[in-house]
Coordinates of C-alpha atoms in Angstrom, one line a residue:
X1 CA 23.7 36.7 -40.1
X2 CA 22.0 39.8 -38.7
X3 CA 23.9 43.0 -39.1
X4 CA 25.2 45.7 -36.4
X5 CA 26.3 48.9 -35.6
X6 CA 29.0 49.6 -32.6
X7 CA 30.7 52.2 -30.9
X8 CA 33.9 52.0 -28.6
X9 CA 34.6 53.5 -25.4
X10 CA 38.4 54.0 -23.5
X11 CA 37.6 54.4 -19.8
X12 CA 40.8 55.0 -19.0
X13 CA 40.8 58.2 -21.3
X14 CA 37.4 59.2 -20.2
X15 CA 34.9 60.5 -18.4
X16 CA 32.2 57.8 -17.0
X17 CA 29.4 60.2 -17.3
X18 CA 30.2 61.2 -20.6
X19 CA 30.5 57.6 -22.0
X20 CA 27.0 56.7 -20.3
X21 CA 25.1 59.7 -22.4
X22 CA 27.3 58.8 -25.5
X23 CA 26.3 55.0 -25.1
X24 CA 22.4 56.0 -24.2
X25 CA 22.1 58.4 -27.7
X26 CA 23.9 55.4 -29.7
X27 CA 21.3 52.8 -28.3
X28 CA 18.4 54.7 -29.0
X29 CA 19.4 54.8 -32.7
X30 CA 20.2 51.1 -32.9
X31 CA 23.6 50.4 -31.7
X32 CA 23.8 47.2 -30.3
X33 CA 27.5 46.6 -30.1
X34 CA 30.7 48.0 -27.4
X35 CA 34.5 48.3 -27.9
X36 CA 36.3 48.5 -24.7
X37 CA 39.6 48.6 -24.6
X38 CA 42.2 47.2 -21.4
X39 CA 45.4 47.7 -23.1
X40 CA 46.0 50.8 -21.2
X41 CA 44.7 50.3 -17.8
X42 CA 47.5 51.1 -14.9
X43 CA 45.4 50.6 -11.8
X44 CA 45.0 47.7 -9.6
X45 CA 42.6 44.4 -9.7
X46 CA 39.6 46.1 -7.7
X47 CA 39.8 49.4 -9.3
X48 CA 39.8 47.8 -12.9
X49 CA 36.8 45.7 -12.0
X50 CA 34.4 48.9 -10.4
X51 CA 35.4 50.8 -13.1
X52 CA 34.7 48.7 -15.9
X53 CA 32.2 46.7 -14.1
X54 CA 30.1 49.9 -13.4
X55 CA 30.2 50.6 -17.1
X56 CA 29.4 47.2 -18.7
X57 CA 26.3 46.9 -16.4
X58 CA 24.8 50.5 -17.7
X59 CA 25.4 49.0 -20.9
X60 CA 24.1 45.6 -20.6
X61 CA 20.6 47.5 -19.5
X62 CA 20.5 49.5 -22.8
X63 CA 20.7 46.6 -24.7
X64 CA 24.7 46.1 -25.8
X65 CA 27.3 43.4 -26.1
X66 CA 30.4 44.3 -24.8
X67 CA 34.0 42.6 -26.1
X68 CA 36.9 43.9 -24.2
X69 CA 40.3 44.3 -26.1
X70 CA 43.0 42.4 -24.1
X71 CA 46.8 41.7 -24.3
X72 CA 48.9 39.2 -22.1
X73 CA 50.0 42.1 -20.2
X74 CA 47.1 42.9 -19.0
X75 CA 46.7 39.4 -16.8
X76 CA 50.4 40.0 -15.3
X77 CA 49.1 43.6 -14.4
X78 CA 45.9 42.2 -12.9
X79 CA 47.1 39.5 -11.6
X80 CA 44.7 37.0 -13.4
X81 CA 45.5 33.7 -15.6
X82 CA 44.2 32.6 -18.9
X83 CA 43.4 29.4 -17.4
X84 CA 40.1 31.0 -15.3
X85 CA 38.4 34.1 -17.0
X86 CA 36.2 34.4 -13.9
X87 CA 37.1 38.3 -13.6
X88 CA 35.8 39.0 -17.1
X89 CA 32.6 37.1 -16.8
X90 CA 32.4 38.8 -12.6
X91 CA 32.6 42.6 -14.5
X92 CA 29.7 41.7 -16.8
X93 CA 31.8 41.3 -20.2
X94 CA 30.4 39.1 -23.2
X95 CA 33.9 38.6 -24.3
X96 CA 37.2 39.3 -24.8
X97 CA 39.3 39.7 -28.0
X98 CA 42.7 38.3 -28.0
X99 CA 45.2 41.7 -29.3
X100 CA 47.8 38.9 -29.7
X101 CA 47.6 35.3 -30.7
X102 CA 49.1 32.1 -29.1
X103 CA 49.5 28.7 -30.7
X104 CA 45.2 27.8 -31.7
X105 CA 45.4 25.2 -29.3
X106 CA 45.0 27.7 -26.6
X107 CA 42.4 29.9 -28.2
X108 CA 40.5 26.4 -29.1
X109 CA 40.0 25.4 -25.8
X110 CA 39.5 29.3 -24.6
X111 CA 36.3 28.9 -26.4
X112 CA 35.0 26.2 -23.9
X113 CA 35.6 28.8 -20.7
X114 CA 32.7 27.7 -18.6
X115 CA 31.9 31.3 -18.4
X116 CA 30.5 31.4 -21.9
X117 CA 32.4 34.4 -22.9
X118 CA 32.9 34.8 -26.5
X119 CA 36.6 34.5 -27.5
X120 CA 37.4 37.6 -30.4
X121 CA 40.2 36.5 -32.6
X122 CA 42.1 39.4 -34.7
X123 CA 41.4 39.2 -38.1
X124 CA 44.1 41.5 -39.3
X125 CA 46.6 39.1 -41.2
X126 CA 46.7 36.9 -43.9
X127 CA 47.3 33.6 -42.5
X128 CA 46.2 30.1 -41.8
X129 CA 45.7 31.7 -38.3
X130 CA 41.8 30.4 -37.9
X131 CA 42.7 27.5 -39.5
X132 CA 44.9 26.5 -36.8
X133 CA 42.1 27.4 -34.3
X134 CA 39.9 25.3 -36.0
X135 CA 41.7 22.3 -36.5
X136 CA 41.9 22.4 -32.4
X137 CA 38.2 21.6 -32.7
X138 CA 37.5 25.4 -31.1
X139 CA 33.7 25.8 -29.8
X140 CA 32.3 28.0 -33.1
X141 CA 29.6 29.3 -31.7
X142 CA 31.8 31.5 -29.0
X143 CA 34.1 32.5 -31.6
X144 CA 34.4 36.3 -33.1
X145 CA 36.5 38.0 -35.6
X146 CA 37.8 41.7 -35.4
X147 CA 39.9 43.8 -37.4
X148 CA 42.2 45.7 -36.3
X149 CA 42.4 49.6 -36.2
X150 CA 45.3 52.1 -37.2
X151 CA 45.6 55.5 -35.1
X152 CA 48.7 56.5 -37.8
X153 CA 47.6 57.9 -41.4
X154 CA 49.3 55.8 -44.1
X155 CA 49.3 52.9 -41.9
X156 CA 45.4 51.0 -42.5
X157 CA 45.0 48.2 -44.5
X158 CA 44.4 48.1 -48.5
X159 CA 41.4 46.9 -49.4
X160 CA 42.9 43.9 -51.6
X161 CA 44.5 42.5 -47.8
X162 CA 41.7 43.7 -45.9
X163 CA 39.5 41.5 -48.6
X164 CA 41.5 38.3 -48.6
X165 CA 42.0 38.4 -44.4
X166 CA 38.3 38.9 -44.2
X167 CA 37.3 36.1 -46.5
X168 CA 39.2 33.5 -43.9
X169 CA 36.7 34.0 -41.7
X170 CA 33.9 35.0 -43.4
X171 CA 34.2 31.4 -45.6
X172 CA 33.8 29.4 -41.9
X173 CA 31.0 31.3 -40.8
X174 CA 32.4 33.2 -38.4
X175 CA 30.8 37.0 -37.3
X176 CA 33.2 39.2 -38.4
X177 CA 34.0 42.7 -37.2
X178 CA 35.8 45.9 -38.7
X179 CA 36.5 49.8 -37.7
X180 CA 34.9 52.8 -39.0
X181 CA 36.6 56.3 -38.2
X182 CA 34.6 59.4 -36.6
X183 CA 35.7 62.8 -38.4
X184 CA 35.6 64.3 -34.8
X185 CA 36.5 61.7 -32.7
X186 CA 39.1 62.9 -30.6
X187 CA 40.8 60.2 -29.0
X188 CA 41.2 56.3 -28.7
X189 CA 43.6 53.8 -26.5
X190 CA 47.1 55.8 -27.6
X191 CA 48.9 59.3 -27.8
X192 CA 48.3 59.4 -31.8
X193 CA 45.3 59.8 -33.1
X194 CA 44.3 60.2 -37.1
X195 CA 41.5 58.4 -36.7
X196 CA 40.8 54.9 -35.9
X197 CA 39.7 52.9 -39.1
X198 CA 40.3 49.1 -40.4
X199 CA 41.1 50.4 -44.3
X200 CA 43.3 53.5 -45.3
X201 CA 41.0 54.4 -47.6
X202 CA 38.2 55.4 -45.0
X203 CA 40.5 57.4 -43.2
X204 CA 38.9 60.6 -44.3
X205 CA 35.1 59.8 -46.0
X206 CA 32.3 60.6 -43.9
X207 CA 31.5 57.5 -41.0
X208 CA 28.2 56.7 -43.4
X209 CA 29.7 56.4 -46.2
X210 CA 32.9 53.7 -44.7
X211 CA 30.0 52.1 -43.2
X212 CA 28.3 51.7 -46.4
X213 CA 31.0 50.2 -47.9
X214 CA 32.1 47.5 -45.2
X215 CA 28.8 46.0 -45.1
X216 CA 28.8 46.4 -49.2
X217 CA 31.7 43.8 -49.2
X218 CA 29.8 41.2 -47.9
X219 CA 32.5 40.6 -45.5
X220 CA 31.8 42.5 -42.5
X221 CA 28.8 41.7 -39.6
X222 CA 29.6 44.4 -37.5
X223 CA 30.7 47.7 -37.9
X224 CA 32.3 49.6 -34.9
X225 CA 33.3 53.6 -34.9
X226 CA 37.0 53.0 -33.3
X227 CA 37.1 56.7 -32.0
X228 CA 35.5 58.1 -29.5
X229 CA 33.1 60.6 -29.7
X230 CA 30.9 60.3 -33.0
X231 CA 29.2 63.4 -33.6
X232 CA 24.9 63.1 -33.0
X233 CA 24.9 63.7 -36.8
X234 CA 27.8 61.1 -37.5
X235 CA 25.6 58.6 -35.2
X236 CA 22.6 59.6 -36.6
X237 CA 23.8 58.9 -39.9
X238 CA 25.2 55.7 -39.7
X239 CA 22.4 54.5 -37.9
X240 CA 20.1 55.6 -40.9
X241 CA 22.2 53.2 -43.6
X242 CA 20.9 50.3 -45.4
X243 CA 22.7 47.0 -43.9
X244 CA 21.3 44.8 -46.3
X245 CA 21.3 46.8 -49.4
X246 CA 23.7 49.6 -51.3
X247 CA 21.3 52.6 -50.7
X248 CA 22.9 55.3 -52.9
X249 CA 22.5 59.2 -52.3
X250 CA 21.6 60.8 -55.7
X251 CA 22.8 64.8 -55.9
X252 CA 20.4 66.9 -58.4
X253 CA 21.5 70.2 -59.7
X254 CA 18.3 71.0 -60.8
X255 CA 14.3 71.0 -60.1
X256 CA 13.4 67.1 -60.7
X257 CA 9.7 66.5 -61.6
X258 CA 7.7 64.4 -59.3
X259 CA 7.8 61.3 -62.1
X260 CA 12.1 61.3 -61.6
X261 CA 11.6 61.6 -58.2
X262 CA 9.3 59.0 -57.3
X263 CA 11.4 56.5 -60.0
X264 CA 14.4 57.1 -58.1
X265 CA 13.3 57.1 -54.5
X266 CA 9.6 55.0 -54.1
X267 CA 11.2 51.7 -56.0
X268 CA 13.2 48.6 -55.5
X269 CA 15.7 48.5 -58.1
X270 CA 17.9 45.4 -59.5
X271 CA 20.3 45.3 -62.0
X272 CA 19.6 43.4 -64.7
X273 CA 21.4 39.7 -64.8
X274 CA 22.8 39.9 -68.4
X275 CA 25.3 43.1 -67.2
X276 CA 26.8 45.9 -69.5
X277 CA 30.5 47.6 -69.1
X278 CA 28.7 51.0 -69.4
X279 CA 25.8 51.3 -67.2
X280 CA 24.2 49.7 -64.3
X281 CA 20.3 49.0 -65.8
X282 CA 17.3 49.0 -63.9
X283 CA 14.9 48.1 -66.1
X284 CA 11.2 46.9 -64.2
X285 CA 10.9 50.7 -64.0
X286 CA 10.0 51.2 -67.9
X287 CA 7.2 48.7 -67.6
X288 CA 5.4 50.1 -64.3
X289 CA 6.0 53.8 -65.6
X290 CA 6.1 53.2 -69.6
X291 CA 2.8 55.5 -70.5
X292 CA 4.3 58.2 -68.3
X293 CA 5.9 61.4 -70.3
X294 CA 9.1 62.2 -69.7
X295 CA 10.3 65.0 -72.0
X296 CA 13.7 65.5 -73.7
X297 CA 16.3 67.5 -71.1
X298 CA 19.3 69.5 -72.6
X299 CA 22.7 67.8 -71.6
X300 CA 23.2 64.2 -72.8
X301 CA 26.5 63.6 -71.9
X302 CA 27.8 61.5 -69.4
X303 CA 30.1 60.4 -66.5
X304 CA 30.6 58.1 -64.3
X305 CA 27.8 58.1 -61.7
X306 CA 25.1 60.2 -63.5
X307 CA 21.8 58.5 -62.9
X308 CA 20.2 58.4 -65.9
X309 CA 16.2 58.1 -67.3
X310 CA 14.8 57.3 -70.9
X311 CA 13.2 60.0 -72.1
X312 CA 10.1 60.4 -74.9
X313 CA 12.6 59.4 -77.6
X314 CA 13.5 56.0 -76.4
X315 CA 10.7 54.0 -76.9
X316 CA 10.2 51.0 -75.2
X317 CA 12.9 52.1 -73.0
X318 CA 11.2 55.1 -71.6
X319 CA 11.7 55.7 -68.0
X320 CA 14.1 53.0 -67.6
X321 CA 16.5 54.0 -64.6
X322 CA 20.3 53.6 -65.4
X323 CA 23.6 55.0 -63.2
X324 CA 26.1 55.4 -66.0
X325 CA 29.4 53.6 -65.4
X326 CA 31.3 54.5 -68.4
X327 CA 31.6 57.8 -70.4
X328 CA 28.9 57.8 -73.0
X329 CA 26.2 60.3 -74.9
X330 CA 22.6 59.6 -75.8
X331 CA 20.2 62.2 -76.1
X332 CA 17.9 59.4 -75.9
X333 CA 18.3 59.8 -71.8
X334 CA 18.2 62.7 -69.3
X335 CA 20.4 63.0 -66.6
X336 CA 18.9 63.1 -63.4
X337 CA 21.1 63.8 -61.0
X338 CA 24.7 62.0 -59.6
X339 CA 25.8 59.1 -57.3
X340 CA 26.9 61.5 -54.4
X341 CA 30.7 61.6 -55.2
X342 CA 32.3 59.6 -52.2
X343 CA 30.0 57.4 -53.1
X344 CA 30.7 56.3 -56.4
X345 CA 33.1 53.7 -55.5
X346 CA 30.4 51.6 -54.2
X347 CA 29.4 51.2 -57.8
X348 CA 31.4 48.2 -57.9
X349 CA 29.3 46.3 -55.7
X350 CA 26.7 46.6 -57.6
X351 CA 26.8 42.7 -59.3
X352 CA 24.1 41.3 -61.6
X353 CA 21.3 41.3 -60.3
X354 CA 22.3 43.1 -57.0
X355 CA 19.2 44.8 -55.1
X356 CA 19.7 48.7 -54.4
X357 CA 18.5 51.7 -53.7
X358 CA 18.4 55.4 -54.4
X359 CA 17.5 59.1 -52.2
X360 CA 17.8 62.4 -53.0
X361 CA 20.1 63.9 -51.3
X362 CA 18.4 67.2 -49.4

């Protein structure tokens, strides 16, 4: 399933002009995917419709799906009925995602509207919700997952819950979704705002890096920045990560030669199959570069996260590429440079024979 990037926008927090430049910079570095959210709107039927409308059409000309986040409350204030989703499909929505969940019977036969809107279930809790859904018979093809988002530090998900509510979903096939929090964003659909992500743990890394990570899972389809506004760098940066592959930044500390440089960045590496507790291995690297001199570097202890070369002294090792995983010393290998630090917890997904990739950090 192809992979993609989204933003969210709260137009009744905001300003219509801003939210058209914001969506036109995102779009022109890949985004593909909106966030709307209707829990807060106040005003009547028609002025609901132009305003959204008027949005979700700008949007469908750049390119984007939009999902509008709904609650039951919002039919009673709109004065519109499950049972005929006509206003959604009338403003231009793709489809709507269900803040609340009824009985799977309901949401099963949601998923035939004639409209052809795509039903978003909430994929925030650990139960035999989809299940349910499914056993209705539900129409597959129109039906999404999303993760929640948390405006209140301490109050995300652990990754451990996040994992097993994910893999619900992801087992059945179904395109899954989770938040990513903006270090700048200023504001999303409530009064408290500490960011808007999915997992605790994101709460304060840089957007890149809890991109990274979601789609490193193997869990996640689509990641969407839950605050509102990304920075151009925050945007530019997500929009520059690997979907399909862990592409690590590598820190140096000192002047690399062009050999370690072209090692690290110009190759495709893969861990070896038969794994090792102490380092991640890359080994095709000593073959193509074996004849190449790589002289013995001062400093040959190691942490977590050095990436590591064999130097003149390892033989038939020379110039393999290895991230060290465990504390260790060989003077047999040079240290290169580090997995850039808030990145080192992706080391875990690196499995045997996992594809990856390394930059230099400039």
């Amino acid at each position: 399933m192809k992979r993609r990037l989204g933003v969210s926008i709260y137009p009744d927090h905001s300003d219509y002009e801003k939210d058209i430049a914001y969506l036109k910079k995102a779009a022109d570095l890949g985004f593909s995917r909106i966030f709307m959210s209707m829990l807060e709107v106040t005003e009547g039927k028609d002025v609901v419709a132009e305003k959204f409308g008027k949005i979700i059409k700008e949007a469908k000309n750049m390119g984007y799906e939009t999902i509008l986040d709904i609650a039951p409350s919002i039919f009673d204030d709109l004065g519109i009925s499950y049972d005929d989703l006509s206003f959604f499909a009338e403003i231009g929505a793709d489809g709507i995602r269900l803040d609340e969940s009824f009985n799977g019977s309901k949401e099963a036969m949601l998923s035939y509207n004639e409209y052809g809107l795509i039903i978003e279930l909430n994929m925030s809790n650990d139960v035999a919700y989809l299940d349910s859904i499914l056993s209705y018979q539900a129409n597959r093809p129109f039906l999404y997952g999303c993760h929640n988002f948390y405006p209140q530090d301490g109050s995300a998900l652990p990754l451990d819950f996040f994992e097993s509510c994910s893999k619900r979903f992801k087992k059945e096939g179904i395109r899954t979704a989770a938040f990513v929090s903006s270090q700048v964003g200023t504001y999303g659909p409530w009064n408290v705002n500490d960011g808007l992500p999915t997992l605790e743990m994101h709460r304060n890394l840089p957007l890149a890096t809890q991109t990274k990570h979601l789609f490193a899972t193997g869990l996640i389809d689509d990641v969407i920045i839950g605050n509102a506004y990304a920075s151009d760098e925050e945007l530019e940066a997500m929009a520059a990560v690997n979907r399909y592959q862990l592409e690590f930044d590598v820190v140096v500390d000192r002047e690399i030669s062009d050999l370690e440089r072209t090692i690290i960045e110009d190759n495709q590496h893969v861990r070896r199959g038969d794994i090792t507790k102490q380092m991640i291995r890359s080994t095709w690297v000593r073959v193509k570069y074996g004849k190449e001199a790589n002289p013995v570097i001062p400093g040959h202890d190691f942490k977590r996260g050095d990436v590591l070369l064999g130097n003149d002294d390892f033989g038939k090792y020379k110039n393999e590429l290895q991230i060290a995983l465990e504390d260790h010393s060989d003077n047999r290998k040079n240290i290169v440079g580090h997995i850039a630090p808030e990145e080192v917890m992706l080391l875990d997904y690196v499995l045997p024979w996992s594809k990856f990739k390394l930059k230099v950090r400039s």
